[in-house]
Coordinates of N, CA and C and ligand atoms in Angstrom, one line a residue:
M286 N 85.1 173.5 122.3 CA 85.9 174.1 121.3 C 85.4 174.6 120.1
N287 N 86.0 175.8 119.7 CA 85.0 176.4 118.6 C 85.7 176.0 117.2
Y288 N 85.2 174.5 116.7 CA 85.6 174.2 115.6 C 85.6 174.7 114.5
R289 N 84.5 175.7 114.2 CA 84.3 176.3 113.2 C 85.4 177.3 112.9
R290 N 85.9 177.9 113.9 CA 87.0 179.0 114.1 C 88.2 178.2 113.5
L291 N 88.4 177.1 114.2 CA 89.6 176.2 113.8 C 89.6 176.1 112.5
R292 N 88.5 175.6 112.0 CA 88.3 175.0 110.4 C 88.9 176.2 109.6
E293 N 88.4 177.6 110.0 CA 88.7 178.5 108.9 C 90.1 179.1 109.2
K294 N 90.6 178.9 110.3 CA 92.1 179.1 110.5 C 93.0 178.2 109.7
M295 N 92.6 176.9 109.9 CA 93.3 176.0 109.1 C 93.0 176.2 107.7
V296 N 92.1 176.8 106.9 CA 92.0 177.3 105.6 C 93.1 178.6 105.1
E297 N 92.8 179.3 106.2 CA 93.7 180.6 106.1 C 95.0 180.6 106.1
E298 N 95.3 179.4 107.1 CA 96.7 179.4 107.5 C 97.5 178.4 107.1
Q299 N 96.9 177.4 106.7 CA 97.6 176.0 106.3 C 97.4 175.9 104.4
L300 N 96.1 176.0 104.1 CA 95.5 176.0 102.7 C 96.1 176.9 101.9
V301 N 95.7 178.2 101.9 CA 95.6 179.5 101.1 C 97.5 179.7 100.9
P302 N 98.1 179.9 101.8 CA 99.4 180.4 101.9 C 100.3 179.2 101.1
R303 N 99.7 178.1 101.0 CA 100.7 177.1 100.4 C 100.2 176.7 99.0
G304 N 99.1 177.5 98.3 CA 98.8 177.7 97.0 C 97.6 176.7 96.6
I305 N 96.5 176.5 97.6 CA 95.4 176.1 97.4 C 94.3 177.3 97.3
K306 N 94.1 177.4 95.9 CA 93.3 178.7 95.6 C 92.0 178.2 94.7
D307 N 91.5 177.2 94.5 CA 90.5 176.8 93.8 C 89.4 177.3 95.2
G308 N 88.5 178.0 94.9 CA 87.4 178.5 95.5 C 86.4 177.4 96.0
K309 N 86.2 176.6 95.1 CA 85.3 175.3 95.4 C 86.0 174.3 96.5
V310 N 87.2 174.2 96.3 CA 88.1 173.3 97.1 C 88.0 173.9 98.4
L311 N 88.4 175.3 98.6 CA 88.6 175.7 99.7 C 87.1 175.8 100.6
L312 N 86.0 175.9 99.8 CA 84.8 176.0 100.3 C 84.4 174.7 101.0
A313 N 84.9 173.5 100.5 CA 84.6 172.1 100.7 C 85.3 172.0 102.1
F314 N 86.9 172.3 102.1 CA 87.5 172.5 103.2 C 86.9 173.1 104.3
S315 N 86.3 174.3 104.2 CA 85.7 175.2 105.1 C 84.2 174.6 105.6
K316 N 83.7 173.6 104.9 CA 82.7 173.0 105.2 C 82.6 171.8 106.1
V317 N 83.3 170.9 105.5 CA 83.4 169.6 106.0 C 83.8 169.4 107.4
E318 N 83.1 168.9 108.4 CA 83.6 168.8 110.0 C 84.8 167.6 110.3
R319 N 85.7 168.2 110.1 CA 86.7 167.1 110.2 C 86.7 166.4 111.5
E320 N 86.3 167.3 112.6 CA 86.1 166.5 114.0 C 85.4 165.6 113.9
K321 N 84.5 165.3 112.9 CA 83.5 164.2 113.1 C 84.3 162.9 112.5
F322 N 85.4 163.1 111.9 CA 86.1 161.9 111.5 C 87.5 161.6 112.2
V323 N 87.8 162.2 113.3 CA 88.8 162.1 114.1 C 88.6 161.2 115.4
P324 N 89.7 160.2 115.6 CA 89.0 159.5 116.8 C 88.7 160.8 118.3
S325 N 88.2 160.2 119.2 CA 87.7 161.0 120.2 C 88.9 161.5 121.1
G326 N 89.9 160.6 121.3 CA 91.1 161.1 122.3 C 91.9 162.1 121.3
L327 N 91.8 162.4 120.1 CA 92.6 163.2 119.4 C 91.8 164.6 118.9
Q328 N 90.8 164.9 119.4 CA 89.8 166.0 119.1 C 90.5 167.1 118.9
R329 N 91.4 167.6 120.1 CA 92.0 168.9 120.2 C 93.1 169.0 118.8
S330 N 93.5 167.9 118.4 CA 94.5 168.3 117.4 C 93.6 168.2 115.8
T331 N 92.5 168.0 116.0 CA 92.0 167.9 114.5 C 92.4 168.6 113.6
Y332 N 92.5 169.9 113.6 CA 93.0 171.0 112.7 C 94.4 171.3 112.6
N333 N 94.9 170.4 113.4 CA 96.7 170.6 113.2 C 97.3 170.5 111.9
D334 N 98.4 170.8 111.7 CA 98.9 170.6 110.5 C 99.9 169.3 110.2
F335 N 99.2 168.3 110.4 CA 99.8 167.0 110.4 C 98.7 165.8 110.5
P336 N 99.1 164.5 109.9 CA 98.4 163.6 110.0 C 97.9 163.0 111.4
L337 N 96.9 162.4 111.4 CA 96.6 161.9 112.6 C 96.2 160.5 112.6
S338 N 96.1 159.6 113.9 CA 96.1 158.4 113.9 C 94.5 158.0 113.8
I339 N 94.1 157.1 112.9 CA 92.7 156.7 113.2 C 92.6 155.2 113.4
G340 N 93.5 154.7 114.0 CA 93.5 153.3 114.5 C 93.9 152.2 113.5
E341 N 94.0 150.9 113.9 CA 94.4 150.0 112.6 C 95.5 150.3 112.2
E342 N 96.4 151.0 112.5 CA 97.8 151.5 112.2 C 97.6 152.5 110.8
Q343 N 96.5 153.2 110.8 CA 96.4 154.0 109.4 C 95.9 155.3 110.0
T344 N 95.8 156.4 109.1 CA 96.0 157.6 109.4 C 95.0 158.5 108.6
I345 N 94.7 159.8 109.2 CA 93.7 160.5 108.4 C 94.8 161.9 108.1
S346 N 94.9 161.9 106.6 CA 96.0 162.9 105.9 C 96.1 164.3 106.7
Q347 N 97.1 164.8 106.5 CA 97.2 166.3 106.9 C 96.3 166.9 105.9
P348 N 95.7 167.9 106.4 CA 94.6 168.7 105.8 C 95.4 169.4 104.2
Y349 N 96.5 169.7 104.6 CA 97.1 170.3 103.1 C 97.3 169.4 102.3
I350 N 97.6 168.2 102.6 CA 98.0 167.1 101.5 C 96.6 167.0 101.0
A351 N 95.4 166.6 101.8 CA 94.2 166.3 101.4 C 93.9 167.4 100.2
A352 N 94.1 168.7 100.7 CA 93.6 169.6 99.7 C 94.4 169.8 98.4
L353 N 95.8 169.5 98.4 CA 96.6 169.6 97.3 C 96.1 168.4 96.4
M354 N 95.6 167.4 97.1 CA 95.4 166.2 96.0 C 93.9 166.4 95.4
T355 N 93.1 167.1 96.2 CA 91.8 167.4 95.7 C 91.8 168.7 94.4
Q356 N 92.8 169.6 94.8 CA 92.9 170.7 93.8 C 93.2 170.1 92.6
N357 N 94.3 169.1 92.6 CA 94.9 168.8 91.4 C 93.9 167.6 90.7
L358 N 92.9 167.2 91.3 CA 91.9 166.5 90.6 C 91.1 167.0 89.7
K359 N 91.4 168.3 89.7 CA 90.3 169.5 89.0 C 88.9 168.8 88.8
L360 N 88.2 168.8 89.8 CA 86.8 168.2 90.0 C 85.9 168.9 89.0
R361 N 85.0 168.5 88.5 CA 83.6 169.1 88.0 C 82.6 168.3 88.6
K362 N 81.4 169.0 88.8 CA 80.6 168.8 89.4 C 79.6 167.2 89.3
D363 N 79.8 167.1 87.9 CA 79.3 165.6 87.1 C 80.1 164.4 87.1
D364 N 81.4 164.4 87.7 CA 82.5 163.8 87.9 C 81.9 162.4 88.8
K365 N 82.3 161.2 88.0 CA 82.4 159.9 88.9 C 83.7 159.6 89.6
I366 N 83.8 159.4 90.7 CA 85.3 159.4 91.4 C 85.5 158.1 91.8
L367 N 86.7 157.4 91.7 CA 87.1 156.2 92.4 C 88.2 156.7 93.4
E368 N 87.9 156.4 94.6 CA 88.9 156.5 95.8 C 89.3 155.4 96.2
I369 N 90.8 155.3 96.5 CA 91.1 154.1 97.0 C 91.9 154.5 98.4
G370 N 91.2 153.9 99.4 CA 91.8 154.1 100.5 C 90.8 155.1 101.4
T371 N 89.9 154.6 101.8 CA 88.7 155.3 102.7 C 89.0 156.0 104.0
G372 N 89.8 154.9 104.5 CA 90.4 155.5 105.9 C 89.3 155.9 107.0
S373 N 89.6 157.2 107.4 CA 88.1 157.7 108.2 C 86.8 158.2 107.5
G374 N 87.2 158.4 106.3 CA 86.1 159.1 105.3 C 85.9 160.6 105.2
Y375 N 87.0 161.0 105.7 CA 86.9 162.7 105.5 C 87.2 163.2 104.2
Q376 N 88.2 162.3 103.5 CA 88.6 162.9 102.0 C 87.3 162.6 101.2
T377 N 86.6 161.3 101.8 CA 85.4 160.9 100.9 C 84.8 162.0 101.0
A378 N 84.4 162.6 102.0 CA 83.3 163.6 102.2 C 83.6 164.8 101.3
I379 N 84.8 165.2 101.3 CA 85.4 166.3 100.7 C 85.2 166.0 99.4
L380 N 85.4 164.8 98.5 CA 85.3 164.4 97.3 C 83.7 164.5 96.8
A381 N 83.0 164.1 97.8 CA 81.2 163.9 97.7 C 80.8 165.6 97.8
E382 N 81.3 166.6 98.2 CA 81.1 167.8 98.0 C 81.2 168.3 96.6
L383 N 82.0 167.8 95.8 CA 82.5 168.4 94.7 C 82.3 167.6 93.8
S384 N 81.3 166.4 93.9 CA 81.2 165.8 92.3 C 79.8 165.1 92.3
K385 N 79.3 164.2 91.5 CA 78.3 163.4 91.5 C 78.2 162.3 92.3
M386 N 79.5 161.7 92.2 CA 79.2 160.0 92.6 C 80.8 159.5 93.2
V387 N 80.9 159.0 94.4 CA 82.4 158.7 94.9 C 82.1 157.3 95.3
Y388 N 83.0 156.5 94.7 CA 83.1 154.8 95.1 C 84.4 154.6 95.7
S389 N 84.3 154.3 96.8 CA 85.5 154.4 97.7 C 85.7 153.0 98.4
V390 N 87.0 152.5 98.1 CA 87.5 151.0 98.7 C 88.4 151.3 99.6
E391 N 88.0 150.4 100.7 CA 89.1 150.4 101.5 C 89.2 148.9 102.3
R392 N 90.5 148.5 102.6 CA 90.9 147.3 102.8 C 90.6 146.4 104.2
I393 N 90.4 147.8 104.9 CA 90.2 147.3 106.2 C 88.8 147.4 106.9
K394 N 88.0 146.1 107.0 CA 86.7 146.3 107.3 C 86.2 147.4 108.3
T395 N 86.8 147.3 109.9 CA 86.5 148.1 110.7 C 86.4 149.6 110.5
L396 N 87.4 150.1 109.3 CA 87.3 151.3 108.8 C 86.3 151.7 108.1
A397 N 86.3 150.7 107.0 CA 85.0 150.9 106.0 C 83.7 151.2 106.7
E398 N 83.5 150.2 107.7 CA 82.1 150.4 108.3 C 81.9 151.4 109.1
K399 N 83.0 151.8 109.8 CA 83.0 153.2 110.7 C 82.9 154.4 109.6
A400 N 83.4 154.4 108.5 CA 83.3 155.6 107.7 C 81.9 155.7 106.8
K401 N 81.6 154.7 106.4 CA 80.0 154.4 105.8 C 79.3 155.1 107.0
K402 N 78.8 154.5 108.2 CA 78.1 154.9 109.1 C 78.2 156.5 109.3
K403 N 79.5 157.1 109.4 CA 79.7 158.2 109.5 C 79.1 159.4 108.5
L404 N 79.6 158.7 107.3 CA 79.1 159.4 106.1 C 77.3 159.5 105.7
K405 N 76.9 158.6 106.1 CA 75.4 158.3 106.2 C 75.0 159.2 107.1
E406 N 75.4 159.4 108.3 CA 74.9 160.4 109.3 C 74.9 161.7 109.1
L407 N 75.9 161.9 108.3 CA 76.2 163.2 107.8 C 75.5 163.7 106.9
G408 N 74.6 162.5 106.0 CA 73.5 163.1 105.0 C 74.4 162.9 103.7
Y409 N 75.2 162.2 103.4 CA 76.0 161.8 101.9 C 75.1 160.8 101.4
T410 N 74.7 161.0 100.2 CA 73.9 160.0 99.3 C 74.5 159.6 98.4
N411 N 75.7 160.3 98.1 CA 76.5 160.1 96.7 C 77.8 159.3 97.1
V412 N 77.7 158.6 97.9 CA 79.1 157.7 98.3 C 78.6 156.1 98.6
K413 N 79.4 155.3 97.7 CA 79.5 153.8 98.0 C 80.8 153.4 98.8
I414 N 80.8 152.6 99.4 CA 81.9 152.1 100.0 C 82.0 150.6 99.9
L415 N 83.6 150.1 99.4 CA 83.5 148.5 99.2 C 84.9 148.0 100.2
V416 N 84.5 147.1 100.8 CA 85.8 146.5 101.5 C 86.5 145.7 100.6
G417 N 87.8 145.8 100.1 CA 88.4 145.1 99.5 C 89.8 145.6 99.0
D418 N 90.4 144.9 97.9 CA 91.7 145.5 97.4 C 91.5 146.4 96.5
G419 N 92.0 147.7 96.7 CA 91.7 148.8 95.5 C 92.6 148.9 94.7
T420 N 93.8 148.0 94.9 CA 94.8 148.0 93.7 C 94.1 147.3 92.4
M421 N 92.8 147.0 92.7 CA 92.3 146.2 91.6 C 91.1 147.1 90.9
G422 N 91.2 148.1 91.8 CA 89.9 149.0 91.4 C 88.4 148.6 91.7
W423 N 87.4 149.1 91.0 CA 86.3 148.9 91.2 C 85.5 148.5 89.7
E424 N 85.5 147.8 89.1 CA 85.5 147.4 87.8 C 83.8 147.6 87.7
E425 N 82.9 147.3 88.6 CA 81.6 147.5 88.4 C 81.2 148.6 87.7
F426 N 81.7 149.7 88.5 CA 81.3 151.1 88.0 C 82.1 151.9 87.2
S427 N 83.4 151.2 86.7 CA 84.2 152.2 85.7 C 83.7 152.1 84.5
P428 N 84.3 153.0 83.5 CA 85.4 153.8 83.8 C 85.1 155.1 84.7
Y429 N 86.1 155.8 85.3 CA 86.0 156.8 86.1 C 86.5 158.1 85.7
D430 N 85.9 159.3 86.0 CA 86.3 160.7 85.5 C 87.8 160.9 86.3
R431 N 87.4 160.4 87.5 CA 89.2 160.8 88.3 C 89.2 159.6 89.5
I432 N 90.3 159.6 89.4 CA 90.8 158.5 90.5 C 91.7 159.1 91.7
L433 N 91.4 158.8 92.8 CA 92.5 159.3 93.8 C 92.9 158.1 94.7
V434 N 94.3 157.8 94.9 CA 94.6 156.8 95.8 C 95.3 157.6 97.1
T435 N 95.0 157.3 98.0 CA 95.4 157.8 99.4 C 96.2 156.9 100.3
A436 N 96.8 156.0 99.5 CA 98.0 155.2 100.2 C 99.2 154.8 99.3
G437 N 100.3 155.0 99.8 CA 101.5 154.8 99.0 C 102.0 153.8 97.9
A438 N 101.7 153.8 96.6 CA 101.8 152.7 95.6 C 103.1 152.6 95.4
K439 N 103.5 151.3 95.1 CA 105.0 151.0 94.5 C 105.0 151.4 93.1
R440 N 103.9 151.3 92.3 CA 103.7 151.6 91.0 C 102.3 151.8 90.9
V441 N 102.1 152.8 89.6 CA 100.6 152.8 89.4 C 100.0 151.5 89.2
P442 N 98.9 151.1 89.9 CA 98.5 149.8 89.3 C 97.7 149.8 88.1
L443 N 97.8 149.0 87.5 CA 97.5 148.7 86.0 C 96.1 148.7 85.9
P444 N 95.0 148.2 86.9 CA 93.9 148.2 86.8 C 93.1 149.5 86.9
L445 N 93.7 150.4 87.6 CA 93.5 151.8 87.9 C 93.4 152.3 86.7
I446 N 94.5 152.4 85.7 CA 95.0 153.0 84.4 C 93.7 152.4 83.7
N447 N 93.3 151.1 83.7 CA 92.5 150.9 82.9 C 91.1 151.2 83.1
Q448 N 90.8 151.5 84.3 CA 89.4 152.1 84.9 C 89.5 153.2 84.7
L449 N 90.2 154.2 84.5 CA 90.5 155.7 84.3 C 89.9 155.8 82.9
K450 N 88.9 156.9 82.8 CA 88.3 157.3 81.3 C 89.6 158.2 80.7
E451 N 89.2 158.1 79.4 CA 90.2 159.0 78.5 C 90.0 160.4 78.9
E452 N 90.9 161.2 78.7 CA 90.9 162.6 79.1 C 91.1 162.7 80.9
G453 N 90.8 161.2 81.5 CA 90.7 161.4 83.4 C 92.1 161.7 83.7
I454 N 91.8 161.9 84.9 CA 93.1 162.3 86.0 C 93.1 161.5 87.2
M455 N 94.3 161.0 87.4 CA 94.5 160.3 88.7 C 95.4 160.9 89.4
V456 N 95.1 160.9 90.8 CA 96.4 161.4 91.5 C 96.7 160.4 92.6
I457 N 98.2 160.3 92.8 CA 98.6 158.9 93.3 C 100.2 159.2 94.1
P458 N 100.1 158.6 95.5 CA 101.3 158.7 95.5 C 102.2 157.5 95.4
V459 N 103.5 157.8 94.6 CA 104.2 156.6 94.1 C 105.6 156.6 94.5
G460 N 106.3 155.4 95.2 CA 107.3 155.4 95.6 C 108.0 154.4 96.5
G461 N 108.5 154.6 97.8 CA 108.9 153.5 98.7 C 107.8 153.3 99.7
A462 N 107.9 152.5 100.5 CA 107.0 152.1 101.5 C 106.5 153.1 102.3
Y463 N 107.8 153.9 102.7 CA 107.3 155.0 103.7 C 107.9 156.3 103.0
S464 N 108.1 156.8 102.1 CA 108.2 157.9 101.3 C 107.8 157.9 99.7
Q465 N 107.2 158.9 99.5 CA 106.6 158.8 97.9 C 106.7 160.1 97.3
Q466 N 106.4 160.0 96.0 CA 106.3 161.6 95.0 C 104.7 161.5 94.9
L467 N 104.1 162.5 95.3 CA 102.5 162.7 94.6 C 102.6 163.2 93.2
K468 N 102.1 162.0 92.5 CA 102.0 162.2 90.9 C 100.5 162.3 90.5
I469 N 100.5 163.2 89.2 CA 99.2 163.2 88.6 C 99.5 162.7 87.5
I470 N 98.4 161.7 87.1 CA 98.6 160.8 85.9 C 97.3 161.3 85.0
Q471 N 97.6 161.5 83.8 CA 96.6 162.0 82.8 C 96.5 160.9 81.8
K472 N 95.4 160.5 81.5 CA 95.2 159.5 80.3 C 94.8 160.5 79.1
E473 N 95.7 160.4 78.0 CA 95.3 161.2 77.0 C 95.5 160.3 75.4
K474 N 94.5 160.3 74.9 CA 94.5 159.3 73.6 C 95.3 158.2 73.8
N475 N 94.9 157.1 74.9 CA 95.7 156.2 75.1 C 97.0 156.1 75.5
K476 N 97.6 157.4 75.8 CA 98.7 157.8 76.4 C 98.9 158.2 77.8
I477 N 100.2 157.8 78.6 CA 99.7 158.5 79.7 C 100.9 159.3 80.1
K478 N 100.3 160.4 80.9 CA 101.4 161.7 80.9 C 101.2 161.6 82.5
S479 N 102.5 161.8 82.9 CA 103.0 162.0 84.3 C 103.6 163.1 84.9
D480 N 102.9 163.6 85.7 CA 103.7 165.1 86.4 C 104.0 164.8 87.9
I481 N 105.0 165.3 88.5 CA 105.2 165.0 90.1 C 104.8 166.3 90.6
L482 N 104.2 166.2 91.7 CA 103.6 167.6 92.4 C 104.6 167.8 93.5
E483 N 104.9 166.8 94.6 CA 106.0 166.9 95.5 C 105.9 165.6 96.5
R484 N 106.9 165.8 97.2 CA 107.3 164.6 98.1 C 106.2 164.4 98.9
C485 N 106.0 163.2 99.7 CA 104.7 163.2 100.7 C 105.1 161.7 101.4
I486 N 104.3 161.5 102.3 CA 104.4 160.3 103.4 C 103.1 159.7 103.7
F487 N 103.0 158.5 102.8 CA 101.7 157.9 103.3 C 101.7 156.4 103.5
V488 N 100.7 155.9 104.4 CA 101.0 154.4 105.0 C 100.8 153.7 103.6
P489 N 101.4 152.4 103.3 CA 101.5 151.5 102.1 C 100.4 151.2 101.5
L490 N 100.3 151.2 100.2 CA 98.9 150.5 99.5 C 99.4 149.1 99.7
I491 N 98.8 148.5 100.3 CA 98.9 146.9 100.2 C 98.1 146.2 99.2
G492 N 98.1 144.9 98.6 CA 97.4 144.5 97.5 C 98.2 143.8 96.6
K493 N 97.4 143.4 95.4 CA 97.8 142.6 94.5 C 98.8 143.4 93.6
Y494 N 98.5 144.5 93.2 CA 99.2 145.4 92.6 C 99.8 146.7 93.3
G495 N 100.1 146.3 94.9 CA 100.9 147.2 95.6 C 101.8 146.4 96.3
W496 N 101.9 146.8 97.6 CA 103.1 146.1 98.6 C 102.3 144.6 98.9
S497 N 103.4 143.7 99.3 CA 102.7 142.6 100.1 C 102.9 143.1 101.7
E498 N 102.1 142.1 102.2 CA 102.0 142.4 103.7 C 103.3 142.2 104.2
D499 N 104.1 141.2 103.8 CA 105.7 140.7 104.2 C 106.6 141.7 104.0
E500 N 106.6 142.5 102.7 CA 107.4 143.7 102.4 C 107.0 144.8 103.6
V501 N 105.9 145.0 103.7 CA 105.8 146.0 104.5 C 106.0 145.9 106.1
N502 N 105.6 144.5 106.6 CA 105.9 144.2 107.8 C 107.3 143.7 108.1
G503 N 108.3 143.2 107.2 CA 109.5 143.0 107.4 C 109.5 141.6 107.9
Ligands
LIG96 N1 91.9 159.5 103.0 C1 91.6 158.8 104.0 C2 91.0 160.0 105.1 O1 90.4 161.2 104.9 O2 91.2 159.5 106.6 C3 93.0 158.4 104.8 C4 93.4 157.4 104.1 S1 95.0 156.7 105.1 C5 96.4 157.6 104.4 C6 95.4 155.1 103.8 C7 94.2 154.2 103.8 O3 94.5 153.2 102.9 C8 94.1 153.6 105.1 O4 93.0 153.2 105.5 C9 94.7 152.1 104.3 O5 93.8 150.8 105.2 C10 94.1 151.6 102.9 N2 94.4 151.0 102.0 C11 96.0 150.5 101.8 N3 95.8 149.8 100.9 C12 94.9 149.7 100.5 C13 94.2 149.1 99.5 N4 94.8 147.9 98.6 N5 92.8 148.9 99.1 C14 92.0 150.0 99.7 N6 92.7 150.6 100.7 C15 93.9 150.6 101.1

């Protein structure tokens, strides 16, 4: 399969027409080999316009949603980023292409370990992964210039607001367990400004400042 051609087609047909126009973001999505992060049985669907299962009842997000979140983070090469929900590690690789350092937290150990191995194999040296509850953030390396949450939150977790730098930007899906609104949170003079991007569907953010396992599993 010509993945390179499929990747270019994904950028041209799924990202550009929907308003992804930041050249650096488009370049990162043209470069990162998504097929390396997708389970072997789903390779043929790698560049399709929908999320895919990565095991453990989790997903790798639709390329467009990953690009929309990335564009709205307005990344700069020197940024230190906190990502919550490493999943396959694909979005982590995109962030690593566009910033100085990415700290990523994943609650499911097997996923975190797989992603860590893959990112190392691909030569990313500016990524650190922690197994834990990302609703608590990652205090040790805070504050962060940018925070990206890739699971659906009940509300914006307070530790994440506290670990975001002044003038920092956070992109986070907030709402119900199975349908949310993608929000951009900006911290300015200790005030929080929030804008809504669009409706989205993410797996739930489970943790102390997120959903409980009981709420999600019924
Ligand atoms: N961005 C990922 C990728 O490119 O593959 C997809 C992320 S997937 C939609 C959401 C991830 O968030 C899942 O792997 C899930 O286990 C994780 N997650 C849910 N709650 C979490 C929490 N409190 N802390 C860390 N990770 C969490």
